[in-house]
Tab-separated table of C-alpha atoms in Angstrom:
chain	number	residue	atom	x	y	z
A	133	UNK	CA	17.962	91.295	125.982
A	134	UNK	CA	15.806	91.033	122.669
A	135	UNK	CA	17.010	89.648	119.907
A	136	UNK	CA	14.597	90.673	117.341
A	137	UNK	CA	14.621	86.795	116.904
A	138	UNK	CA	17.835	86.777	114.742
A	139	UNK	CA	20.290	84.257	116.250
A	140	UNK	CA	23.657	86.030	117.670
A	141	UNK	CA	22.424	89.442	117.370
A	142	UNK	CA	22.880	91.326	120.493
A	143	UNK	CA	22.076	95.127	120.371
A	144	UNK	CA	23.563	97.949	121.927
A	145	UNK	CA	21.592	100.916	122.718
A	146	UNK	CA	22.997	104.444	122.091
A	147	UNK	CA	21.827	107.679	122.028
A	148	UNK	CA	23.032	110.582	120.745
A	149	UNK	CA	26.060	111.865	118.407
A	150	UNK	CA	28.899	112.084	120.861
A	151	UNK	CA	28.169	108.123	122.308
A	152	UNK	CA	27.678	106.735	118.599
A	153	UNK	CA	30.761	108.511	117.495
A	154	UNK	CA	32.983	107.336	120.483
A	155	UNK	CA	32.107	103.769	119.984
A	156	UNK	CA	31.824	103.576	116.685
A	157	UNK	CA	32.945	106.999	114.787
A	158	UNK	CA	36.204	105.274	113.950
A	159	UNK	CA	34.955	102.084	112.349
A	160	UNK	CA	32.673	103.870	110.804
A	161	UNK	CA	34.910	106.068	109.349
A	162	UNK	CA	37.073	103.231	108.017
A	163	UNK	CA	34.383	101.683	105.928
A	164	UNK	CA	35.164	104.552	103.183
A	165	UNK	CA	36.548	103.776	100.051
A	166	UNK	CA	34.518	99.824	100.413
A	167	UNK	CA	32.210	98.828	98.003
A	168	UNK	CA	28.658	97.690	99.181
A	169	UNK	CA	28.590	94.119	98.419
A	170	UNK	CA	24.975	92.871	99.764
A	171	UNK	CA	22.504	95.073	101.830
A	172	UNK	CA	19.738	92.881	103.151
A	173	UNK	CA	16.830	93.800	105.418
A	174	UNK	CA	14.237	91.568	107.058
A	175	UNK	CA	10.957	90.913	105.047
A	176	UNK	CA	7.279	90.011	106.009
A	177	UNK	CA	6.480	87.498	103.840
A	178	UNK	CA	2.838	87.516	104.486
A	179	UNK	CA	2.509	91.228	103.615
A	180	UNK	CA	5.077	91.457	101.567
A	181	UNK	CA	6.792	94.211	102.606
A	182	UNK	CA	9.957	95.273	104.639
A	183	UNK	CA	9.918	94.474	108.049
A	184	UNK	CA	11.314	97.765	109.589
A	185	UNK	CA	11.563	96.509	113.286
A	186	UNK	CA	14.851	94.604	112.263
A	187	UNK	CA	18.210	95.729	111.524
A	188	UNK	CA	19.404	96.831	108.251
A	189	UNK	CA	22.464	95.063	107.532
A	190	UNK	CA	25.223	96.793	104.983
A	191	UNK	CA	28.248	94.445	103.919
A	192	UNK	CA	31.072	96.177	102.186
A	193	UNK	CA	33.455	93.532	101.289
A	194	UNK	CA	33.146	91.407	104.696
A	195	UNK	CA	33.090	94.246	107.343
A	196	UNK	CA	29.098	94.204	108.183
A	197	UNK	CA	27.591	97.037	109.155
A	198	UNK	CA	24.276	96.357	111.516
A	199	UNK	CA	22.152	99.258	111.981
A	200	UNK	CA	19.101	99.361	113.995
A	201	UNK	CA	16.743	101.894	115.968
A	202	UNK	CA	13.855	101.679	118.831
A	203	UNK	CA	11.938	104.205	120.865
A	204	UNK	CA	12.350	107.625	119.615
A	205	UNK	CA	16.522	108.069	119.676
A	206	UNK	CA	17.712	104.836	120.540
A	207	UNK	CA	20.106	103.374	117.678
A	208	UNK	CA	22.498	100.339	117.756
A	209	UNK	CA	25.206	99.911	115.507
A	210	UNK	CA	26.813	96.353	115.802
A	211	UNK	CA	29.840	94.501	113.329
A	212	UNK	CA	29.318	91.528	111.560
A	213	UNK	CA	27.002	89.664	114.320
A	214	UNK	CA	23.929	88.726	112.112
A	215	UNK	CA	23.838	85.414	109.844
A	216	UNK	CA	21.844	86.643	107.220
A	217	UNK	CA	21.438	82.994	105.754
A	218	UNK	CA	19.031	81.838	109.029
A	219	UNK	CA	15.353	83.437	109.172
A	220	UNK	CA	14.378	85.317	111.899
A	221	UNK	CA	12.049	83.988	114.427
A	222	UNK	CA	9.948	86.564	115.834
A	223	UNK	CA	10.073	85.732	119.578
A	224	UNK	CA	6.381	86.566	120.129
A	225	UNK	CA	3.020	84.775	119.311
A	226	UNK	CA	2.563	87.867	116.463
A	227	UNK	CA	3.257	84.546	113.817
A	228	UNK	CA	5.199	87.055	111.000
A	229	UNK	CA	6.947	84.765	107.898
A	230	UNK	CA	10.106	86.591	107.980
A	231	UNK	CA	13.258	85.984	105.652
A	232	UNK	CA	15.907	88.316	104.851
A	233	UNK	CA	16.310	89.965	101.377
A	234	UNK	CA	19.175	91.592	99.782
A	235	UNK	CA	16.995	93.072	96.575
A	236	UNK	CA	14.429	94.932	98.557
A	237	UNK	CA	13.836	98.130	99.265
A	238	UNK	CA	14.677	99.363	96.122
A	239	UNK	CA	16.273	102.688	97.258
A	240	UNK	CA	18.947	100.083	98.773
A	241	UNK	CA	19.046	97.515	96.924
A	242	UNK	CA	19.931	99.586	94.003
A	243	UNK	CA	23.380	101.102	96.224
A	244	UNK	CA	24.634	97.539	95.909
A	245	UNK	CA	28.290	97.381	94.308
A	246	UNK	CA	28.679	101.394	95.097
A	247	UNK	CA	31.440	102.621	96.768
A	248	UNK	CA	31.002	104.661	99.864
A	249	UNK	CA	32.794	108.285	99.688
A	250	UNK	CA	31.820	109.267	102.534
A	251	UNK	CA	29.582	108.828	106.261
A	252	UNK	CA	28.535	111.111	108.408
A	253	UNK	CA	26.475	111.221	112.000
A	254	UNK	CA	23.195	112.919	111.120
A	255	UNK	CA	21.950	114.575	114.236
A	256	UNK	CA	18.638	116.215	113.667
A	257	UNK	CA	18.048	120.062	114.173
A	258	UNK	CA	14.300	120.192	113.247
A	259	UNK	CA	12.741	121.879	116.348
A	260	UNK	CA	10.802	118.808	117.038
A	261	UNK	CA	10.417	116.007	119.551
A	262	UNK	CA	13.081	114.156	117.449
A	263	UNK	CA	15.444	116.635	117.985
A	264	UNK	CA	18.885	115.042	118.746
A	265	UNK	CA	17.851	111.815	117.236
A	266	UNK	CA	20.874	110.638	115.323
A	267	UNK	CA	20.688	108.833	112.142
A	268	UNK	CA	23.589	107.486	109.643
A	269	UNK	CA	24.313	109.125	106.699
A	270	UNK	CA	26.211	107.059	103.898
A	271	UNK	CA	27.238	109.301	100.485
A	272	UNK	CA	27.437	107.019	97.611
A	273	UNK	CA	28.445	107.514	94.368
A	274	UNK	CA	24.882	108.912	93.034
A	275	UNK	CA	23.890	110.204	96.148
A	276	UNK	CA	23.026	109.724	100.171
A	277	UNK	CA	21.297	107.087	101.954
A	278	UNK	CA	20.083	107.869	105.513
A	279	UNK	CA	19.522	105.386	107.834
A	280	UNK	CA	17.038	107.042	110.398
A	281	UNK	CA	14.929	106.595	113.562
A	282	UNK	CA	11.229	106.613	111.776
A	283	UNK	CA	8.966	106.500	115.695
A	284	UNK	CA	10.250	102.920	116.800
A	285	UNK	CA	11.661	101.599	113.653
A	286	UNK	CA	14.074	101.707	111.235
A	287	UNK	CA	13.488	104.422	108.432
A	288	UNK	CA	15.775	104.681	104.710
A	289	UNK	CA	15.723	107.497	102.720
A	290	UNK	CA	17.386	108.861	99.722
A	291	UNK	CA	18.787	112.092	97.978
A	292	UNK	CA	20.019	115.186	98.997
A	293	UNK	CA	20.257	115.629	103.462
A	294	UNK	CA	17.124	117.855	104.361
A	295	UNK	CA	18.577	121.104	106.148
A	296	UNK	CA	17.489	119.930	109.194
A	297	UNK	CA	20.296	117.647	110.096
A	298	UNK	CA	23.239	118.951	111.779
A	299	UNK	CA	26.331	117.034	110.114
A	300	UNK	CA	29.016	115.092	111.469
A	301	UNK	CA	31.869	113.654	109.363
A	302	UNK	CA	33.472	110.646	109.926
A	303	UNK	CA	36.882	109.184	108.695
């Protein structure tokens, strides 16, 4: 299985909104009413920029949420597997400086100390290829941040849901 070169970290492969919500709609759920305390996200130190291949990683108050996605509607969600304090080693010859960050992206970085009202399933509607792709949706205090299947990689946006997504509450 690969590890995405982060020690411990084991993916699971899901797709679609019923098999994400049966093994993980619950604990997902449960994370409401937790403060973000660190999001963190793998960085390309070369080219300075996030390294989207990697899993975003969300810790509210010790439960750590590990989101990742591949292909075109493959996600993994795993809990508090990653040990954000070693560098990943990308297991190929590519070379990449990576190190994780907890200050970068911005549109996350800024959601830390938030509490989290509310997270949905985000199963998209758009009459597209990506149809049925499913993506997290996490409502914080000043708005939502979507963690979403961007063509083989992990995607974050934020602001209001486009109409596109069908919604699916959780907790």
């Amino acid at each position: 299985m690969f590890d995405f070169g982060i020690d411990g970290y084991q993916p699971r492969w899901l797709t679609g909104k019923d098999e994400v919500a049966k093994h993980h709609g619950e604990r997902l759920g449960g994370l409401v009413g937790r403060d973000l305390t660190s999001p963190w996200v793998v960085w390309d130190t070369e080219h300075d920029e996030w390294f989207a291949d990697c899993p975003v990683v969300l810790d509210f108050a010790g439960e750590r949420l590990e989101v990742n996605h591949q292909k075109l509607d493959d996600v993994s969600i795993t809990w508090n597997s990653v040990d954000v304090t070693r560098p990943p080693v990308w297991p190929t010859s590519a070379g990449f400086r990576l190190v994780w960050r907890d200050d970068a992206p911005a549109v996350l970085a800024a959601r830390r100390g938030q509490r989290l009202e509310a997270v949905e399933l985000l199963e998209w509607a758009g009459g597209d290829l990506a149809d049925g792709t499913v993506a997290v949706g996490l409502r914080f205090t000043d708005g939502w941040l979507t963690l979403y299947n961007a063509l083989d990689e992990n995607g974050l946006a934020f602001g209001q849901l486009p109409p596109q997504y069908r919604r699916h509450r959780l907790g």
